[in-house]
mmCIF file of C-alpha atoms in Angstrom:
data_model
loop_
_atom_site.group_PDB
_atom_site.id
_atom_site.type_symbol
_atom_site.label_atom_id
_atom_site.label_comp_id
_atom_site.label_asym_id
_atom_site.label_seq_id
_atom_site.Cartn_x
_atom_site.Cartn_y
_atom_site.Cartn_z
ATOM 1 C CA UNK A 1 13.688 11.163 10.181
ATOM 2 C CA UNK A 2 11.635 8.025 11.145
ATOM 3 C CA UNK A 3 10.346 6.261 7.563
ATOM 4 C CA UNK A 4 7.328 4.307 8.373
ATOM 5 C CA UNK A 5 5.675 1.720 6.262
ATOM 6 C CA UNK A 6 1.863 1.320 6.337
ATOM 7 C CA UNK A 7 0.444 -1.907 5.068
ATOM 8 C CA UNK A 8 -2.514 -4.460 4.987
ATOM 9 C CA UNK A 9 -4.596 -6.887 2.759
ATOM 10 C CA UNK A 10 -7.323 -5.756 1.110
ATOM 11 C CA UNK A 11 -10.444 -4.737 2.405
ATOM 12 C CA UNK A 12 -8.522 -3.924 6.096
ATOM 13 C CA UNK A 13 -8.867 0.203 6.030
ATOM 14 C CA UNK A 14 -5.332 0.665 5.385
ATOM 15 C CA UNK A 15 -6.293 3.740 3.232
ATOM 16 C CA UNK A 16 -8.434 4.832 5.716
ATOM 17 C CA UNK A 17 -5.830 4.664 8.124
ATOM 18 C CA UNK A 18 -3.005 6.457 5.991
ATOM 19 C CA UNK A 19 -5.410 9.229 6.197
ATOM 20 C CA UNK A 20 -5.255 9.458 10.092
ATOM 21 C CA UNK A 21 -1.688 9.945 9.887
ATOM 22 C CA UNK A 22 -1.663 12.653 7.516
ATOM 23 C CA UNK A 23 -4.082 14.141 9.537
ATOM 24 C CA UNK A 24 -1.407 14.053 12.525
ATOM 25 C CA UNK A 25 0.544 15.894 9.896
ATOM 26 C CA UNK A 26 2.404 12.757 8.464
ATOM 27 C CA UNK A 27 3.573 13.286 4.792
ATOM 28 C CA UNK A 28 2.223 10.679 3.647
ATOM 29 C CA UNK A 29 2.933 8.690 0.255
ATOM 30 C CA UNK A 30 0.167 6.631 -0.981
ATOM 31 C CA UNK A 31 2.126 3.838 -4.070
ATOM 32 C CA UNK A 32 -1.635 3.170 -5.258
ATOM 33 C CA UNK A 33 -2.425 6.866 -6.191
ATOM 34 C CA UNK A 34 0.938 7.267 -7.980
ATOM 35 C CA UNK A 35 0.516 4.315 -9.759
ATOM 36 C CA UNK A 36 -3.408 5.661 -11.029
ATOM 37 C CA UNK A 37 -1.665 8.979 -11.974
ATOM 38 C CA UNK A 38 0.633 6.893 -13.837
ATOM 39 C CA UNK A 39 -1.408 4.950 -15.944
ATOM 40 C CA UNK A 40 -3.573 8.258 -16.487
ATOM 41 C CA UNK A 41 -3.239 9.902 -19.873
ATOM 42 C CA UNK A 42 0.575 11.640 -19.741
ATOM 43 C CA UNK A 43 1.650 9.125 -17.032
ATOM 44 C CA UNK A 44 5.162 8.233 -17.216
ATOM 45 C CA UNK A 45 3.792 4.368 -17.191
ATOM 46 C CA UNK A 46 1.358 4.270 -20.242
ATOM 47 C CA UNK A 47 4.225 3.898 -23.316
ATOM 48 C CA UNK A 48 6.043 0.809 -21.410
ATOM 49 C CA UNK A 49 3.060 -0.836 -21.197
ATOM 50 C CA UNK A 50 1.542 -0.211 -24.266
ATOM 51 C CA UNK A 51 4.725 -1.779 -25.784
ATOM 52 C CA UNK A 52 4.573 -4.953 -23.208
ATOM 53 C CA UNK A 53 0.107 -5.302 -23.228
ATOM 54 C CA UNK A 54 -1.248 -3.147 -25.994
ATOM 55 C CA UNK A 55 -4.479 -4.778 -25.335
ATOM 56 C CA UNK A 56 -4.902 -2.916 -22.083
ATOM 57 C CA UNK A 57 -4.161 0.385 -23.071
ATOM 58 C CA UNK A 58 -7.282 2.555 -24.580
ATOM 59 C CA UNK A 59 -7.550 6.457 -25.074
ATOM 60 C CA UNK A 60 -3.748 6.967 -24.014
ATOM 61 C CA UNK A 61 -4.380 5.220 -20.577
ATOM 62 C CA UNK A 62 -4.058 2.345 -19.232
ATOM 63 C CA UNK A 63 -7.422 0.191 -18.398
ATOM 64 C CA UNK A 64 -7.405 -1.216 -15.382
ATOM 65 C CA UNK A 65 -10.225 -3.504 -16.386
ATOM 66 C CA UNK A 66 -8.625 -5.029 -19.493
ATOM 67 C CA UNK A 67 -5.514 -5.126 -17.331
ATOM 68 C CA UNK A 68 -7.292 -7.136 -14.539
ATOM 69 C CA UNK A 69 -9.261 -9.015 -17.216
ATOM 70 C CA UNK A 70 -5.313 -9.557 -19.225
ATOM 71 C CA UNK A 71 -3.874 -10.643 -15.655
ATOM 72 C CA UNK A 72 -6.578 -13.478 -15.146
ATOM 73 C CA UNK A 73 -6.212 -14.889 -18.301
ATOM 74 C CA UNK A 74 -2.118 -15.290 -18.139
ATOM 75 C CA UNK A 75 -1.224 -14.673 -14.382
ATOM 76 C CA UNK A 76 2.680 -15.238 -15.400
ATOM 77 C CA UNK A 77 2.547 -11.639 -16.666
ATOM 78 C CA UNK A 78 2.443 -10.289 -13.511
ATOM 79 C CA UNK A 79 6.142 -10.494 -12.668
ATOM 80 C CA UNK A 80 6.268 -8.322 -16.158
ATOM 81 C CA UNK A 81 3.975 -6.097 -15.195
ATOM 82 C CA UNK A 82 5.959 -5.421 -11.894
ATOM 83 C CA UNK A 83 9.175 -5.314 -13.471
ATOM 84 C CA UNK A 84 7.780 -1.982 -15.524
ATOM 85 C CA UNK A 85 5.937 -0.351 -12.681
ATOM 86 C CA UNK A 86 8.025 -0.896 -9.438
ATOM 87 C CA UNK A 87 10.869 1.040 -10.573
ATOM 88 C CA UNK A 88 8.293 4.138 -11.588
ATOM 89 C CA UNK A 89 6.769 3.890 -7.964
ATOM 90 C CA UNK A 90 10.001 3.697 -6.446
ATOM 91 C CA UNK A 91 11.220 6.621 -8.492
ATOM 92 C CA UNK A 92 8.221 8.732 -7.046
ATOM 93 C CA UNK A 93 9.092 7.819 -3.594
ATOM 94 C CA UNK A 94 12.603 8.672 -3.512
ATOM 95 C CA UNK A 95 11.402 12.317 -5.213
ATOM 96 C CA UNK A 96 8.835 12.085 -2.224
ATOM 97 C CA UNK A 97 11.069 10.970 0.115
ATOM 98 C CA UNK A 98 13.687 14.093 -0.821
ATOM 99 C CA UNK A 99 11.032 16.497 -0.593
ATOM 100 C CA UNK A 100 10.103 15.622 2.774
ATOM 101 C CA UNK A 101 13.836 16.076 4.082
ATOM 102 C CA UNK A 102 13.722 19.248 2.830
ATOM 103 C CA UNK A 103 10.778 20.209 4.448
ATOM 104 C CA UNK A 104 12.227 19.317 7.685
ATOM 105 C CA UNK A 105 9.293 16.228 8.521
ATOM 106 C CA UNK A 106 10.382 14.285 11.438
ATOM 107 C CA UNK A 107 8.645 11.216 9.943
ATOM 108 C CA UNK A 108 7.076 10.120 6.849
ATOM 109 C CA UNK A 109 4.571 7.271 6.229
ATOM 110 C CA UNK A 110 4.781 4.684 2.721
ATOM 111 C CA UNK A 111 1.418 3.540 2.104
ATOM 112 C CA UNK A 112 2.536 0.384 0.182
ATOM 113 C CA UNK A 113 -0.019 -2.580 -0.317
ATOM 114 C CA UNK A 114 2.872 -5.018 -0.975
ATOM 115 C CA UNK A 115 5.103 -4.143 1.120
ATOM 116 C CA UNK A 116 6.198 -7.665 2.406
ATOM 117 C CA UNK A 117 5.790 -8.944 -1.478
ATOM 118 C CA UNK A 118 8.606 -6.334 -2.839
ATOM 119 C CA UNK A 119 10.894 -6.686 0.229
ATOM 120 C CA UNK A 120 10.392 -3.055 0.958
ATOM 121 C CA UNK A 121 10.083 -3.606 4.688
ATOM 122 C CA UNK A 122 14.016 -3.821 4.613
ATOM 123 C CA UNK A 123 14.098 -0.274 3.229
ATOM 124 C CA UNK A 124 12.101 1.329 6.366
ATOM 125 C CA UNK A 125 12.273 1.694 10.015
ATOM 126 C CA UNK A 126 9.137 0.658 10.944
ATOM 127 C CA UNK A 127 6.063 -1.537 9.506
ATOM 128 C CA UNK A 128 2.649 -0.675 10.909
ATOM 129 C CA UNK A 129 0.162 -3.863 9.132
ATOM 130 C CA UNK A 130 -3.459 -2.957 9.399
ATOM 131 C CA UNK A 131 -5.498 -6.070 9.978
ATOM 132 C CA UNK A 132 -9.400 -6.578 10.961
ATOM 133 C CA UNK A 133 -11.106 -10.046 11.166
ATOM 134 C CA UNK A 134 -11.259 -12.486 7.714
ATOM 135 C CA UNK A 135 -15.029 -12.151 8.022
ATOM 136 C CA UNK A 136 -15.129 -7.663 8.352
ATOM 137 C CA UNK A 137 -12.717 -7.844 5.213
ATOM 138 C CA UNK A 138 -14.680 -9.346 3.285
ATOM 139 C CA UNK A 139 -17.879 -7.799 3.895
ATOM 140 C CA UNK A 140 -16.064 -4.615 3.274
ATOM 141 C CA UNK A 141 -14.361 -5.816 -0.288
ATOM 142 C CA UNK A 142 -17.599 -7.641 -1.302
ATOM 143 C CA UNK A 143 -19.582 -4.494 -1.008
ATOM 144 C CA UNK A 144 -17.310 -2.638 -4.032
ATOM 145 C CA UNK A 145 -18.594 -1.795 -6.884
ATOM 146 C CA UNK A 146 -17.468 -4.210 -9.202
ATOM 147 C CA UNK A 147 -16.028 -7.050 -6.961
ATOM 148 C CA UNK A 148 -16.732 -10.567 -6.393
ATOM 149 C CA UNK A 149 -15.620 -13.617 -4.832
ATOM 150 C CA UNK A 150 -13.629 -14.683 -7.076
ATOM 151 C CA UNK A 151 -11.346 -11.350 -7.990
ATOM 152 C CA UNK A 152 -11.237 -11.257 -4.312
ATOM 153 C CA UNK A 153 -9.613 -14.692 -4.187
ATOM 154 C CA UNK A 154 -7.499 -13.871 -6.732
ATOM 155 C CA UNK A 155 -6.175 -10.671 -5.053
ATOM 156 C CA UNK A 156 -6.110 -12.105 -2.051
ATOM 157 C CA UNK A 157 -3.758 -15.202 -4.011
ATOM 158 C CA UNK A 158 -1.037 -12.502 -4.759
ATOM 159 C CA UNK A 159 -0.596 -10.887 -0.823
ATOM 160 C CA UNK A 160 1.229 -12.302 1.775
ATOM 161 C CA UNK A 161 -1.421 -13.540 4.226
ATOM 162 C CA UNK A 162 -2.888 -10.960 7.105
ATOM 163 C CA UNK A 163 -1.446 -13.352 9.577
ATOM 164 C CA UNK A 164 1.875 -13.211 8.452
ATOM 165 C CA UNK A 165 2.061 -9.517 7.851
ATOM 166 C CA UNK A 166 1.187 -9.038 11.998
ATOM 167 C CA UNK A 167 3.745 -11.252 13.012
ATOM 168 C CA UNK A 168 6.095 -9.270 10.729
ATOM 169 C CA UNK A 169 5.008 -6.096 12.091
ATOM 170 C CA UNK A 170 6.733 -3.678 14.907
ATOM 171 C CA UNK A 171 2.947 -2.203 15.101
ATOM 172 C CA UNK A 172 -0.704 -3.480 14.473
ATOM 173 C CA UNK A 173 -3.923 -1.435 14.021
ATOM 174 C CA UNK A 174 -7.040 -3.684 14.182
ATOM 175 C CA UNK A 175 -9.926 -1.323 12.121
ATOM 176 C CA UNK A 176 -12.724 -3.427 13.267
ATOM 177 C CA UNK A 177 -14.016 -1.059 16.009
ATOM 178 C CA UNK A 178 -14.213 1.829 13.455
ATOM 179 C CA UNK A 179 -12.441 4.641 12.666
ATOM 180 C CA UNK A 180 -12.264 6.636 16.174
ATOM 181 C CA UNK A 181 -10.176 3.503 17.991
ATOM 182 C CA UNK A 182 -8.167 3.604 14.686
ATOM 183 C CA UNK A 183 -7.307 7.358 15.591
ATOM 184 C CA UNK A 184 -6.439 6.245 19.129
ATOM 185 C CA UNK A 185 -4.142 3.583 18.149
ATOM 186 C CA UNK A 186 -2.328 5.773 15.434
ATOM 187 C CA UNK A 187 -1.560 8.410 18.097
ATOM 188 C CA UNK A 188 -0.462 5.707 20.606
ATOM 189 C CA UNK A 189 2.029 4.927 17.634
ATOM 190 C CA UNK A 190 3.416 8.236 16.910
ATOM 191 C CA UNK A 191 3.635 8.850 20.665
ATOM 192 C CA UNK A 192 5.903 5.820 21.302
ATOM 193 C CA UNK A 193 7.772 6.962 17.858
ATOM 194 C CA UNK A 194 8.599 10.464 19.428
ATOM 195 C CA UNK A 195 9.838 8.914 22.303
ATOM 196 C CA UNK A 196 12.036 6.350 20.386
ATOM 197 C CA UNK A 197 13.271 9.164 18.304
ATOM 198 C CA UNK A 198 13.937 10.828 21.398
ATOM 199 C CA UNK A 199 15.884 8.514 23.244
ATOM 200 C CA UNK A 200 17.406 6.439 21.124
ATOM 201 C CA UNK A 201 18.839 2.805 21.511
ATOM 202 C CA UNK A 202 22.289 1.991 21.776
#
């Protein structure tokens, strides 16, 4: 089985793109959805942070507001912030990861923001970065609900730059001529990864 790792700045249509290889019939396993199911109500992340930020945790969830807002105010707490919910995520990927063996999948796709910050590129056989021009992204982040230039910048501060992450990569999908070239380049990839797969290196 071929583990791919799907990854990009913000603002670049990597989740966009994750959802043109499921639609290829890629399991796919998005980190940012398992980390909002676990800092819903029940999730296996609200008590450990409770106990390390009560101030962000409200109605048995965590906030991602007063965490963002917690964050700004004392940026050294995001190495303790990681330190609780990296070893969740990765917990819920190996489950995912098992599940997808048994189901016989010839390859399976890790949507994983930072995947160059956490070293997980080590852990997969191939990193697909999504990228798009500076100026695209950030018409696309700007127009949120709820962002502005300055959260931007400050996301932006904490991911390895887009120009980095290509050279890193074994593929590239540039989103900039919308979402039907995206579909042509992820096919392009899983084409050339059934032909790796079936002819192997030495």
């Amino acid at each position: 089985m071929i583990t791919v790792a799907l990854t990009g700045s913000i603002g670049m249509g990597k989740s966009t793109t994750a959802s043109l290889f499921a639609a290829e019939g890629i399991p796919v396993f998005d980190a940012d959805a398992a980390v909002a199911d676990m800092y819903a109500p029940g999730g296996e992340a609200v008590t450990p942070l409770s106990m390390a930020f009560p101030d962000i945790v409200a109605d048995g969830c965590v906030n991602r507001d007063k965490l963002s807002a917690h964050l700004k105010r004392q940026p050294d707490d995001f190495a303790r912030l990681e330190a609780i919910v990296h070893p969740l995520v990765a917990a819920r990927r190996a489950a995912f990861l098992e599940q997808a063996r048994a189901d016989g999948a010839w390859c399976v796709l890790f949507d994983i923001p930072l995947l160059f910050e956490t070293g997980m590129e080590a852990h997969v056989d191939v990193v697909v970065v999504v990228s798009a021009p500076a100026d695209i992204q950030r018409t696309r982040v700007l127009a949120r609900d709820g962002m502005h230039a300055e959260k931007l910048d400050m996301i932006l501060s904490r991911q390895t730059p887009d120009a980095h992450k290509r050279d890193r990569a074994d593929f590239v999908i540039d989103t900039s001529k919308g979402v039907d070239d995206a579909r042509h380049q992820v096919r392009a990839i899983l084409d050339a990864l059934r032909k790796r797969r079936q002819n192997p290196g030495p």
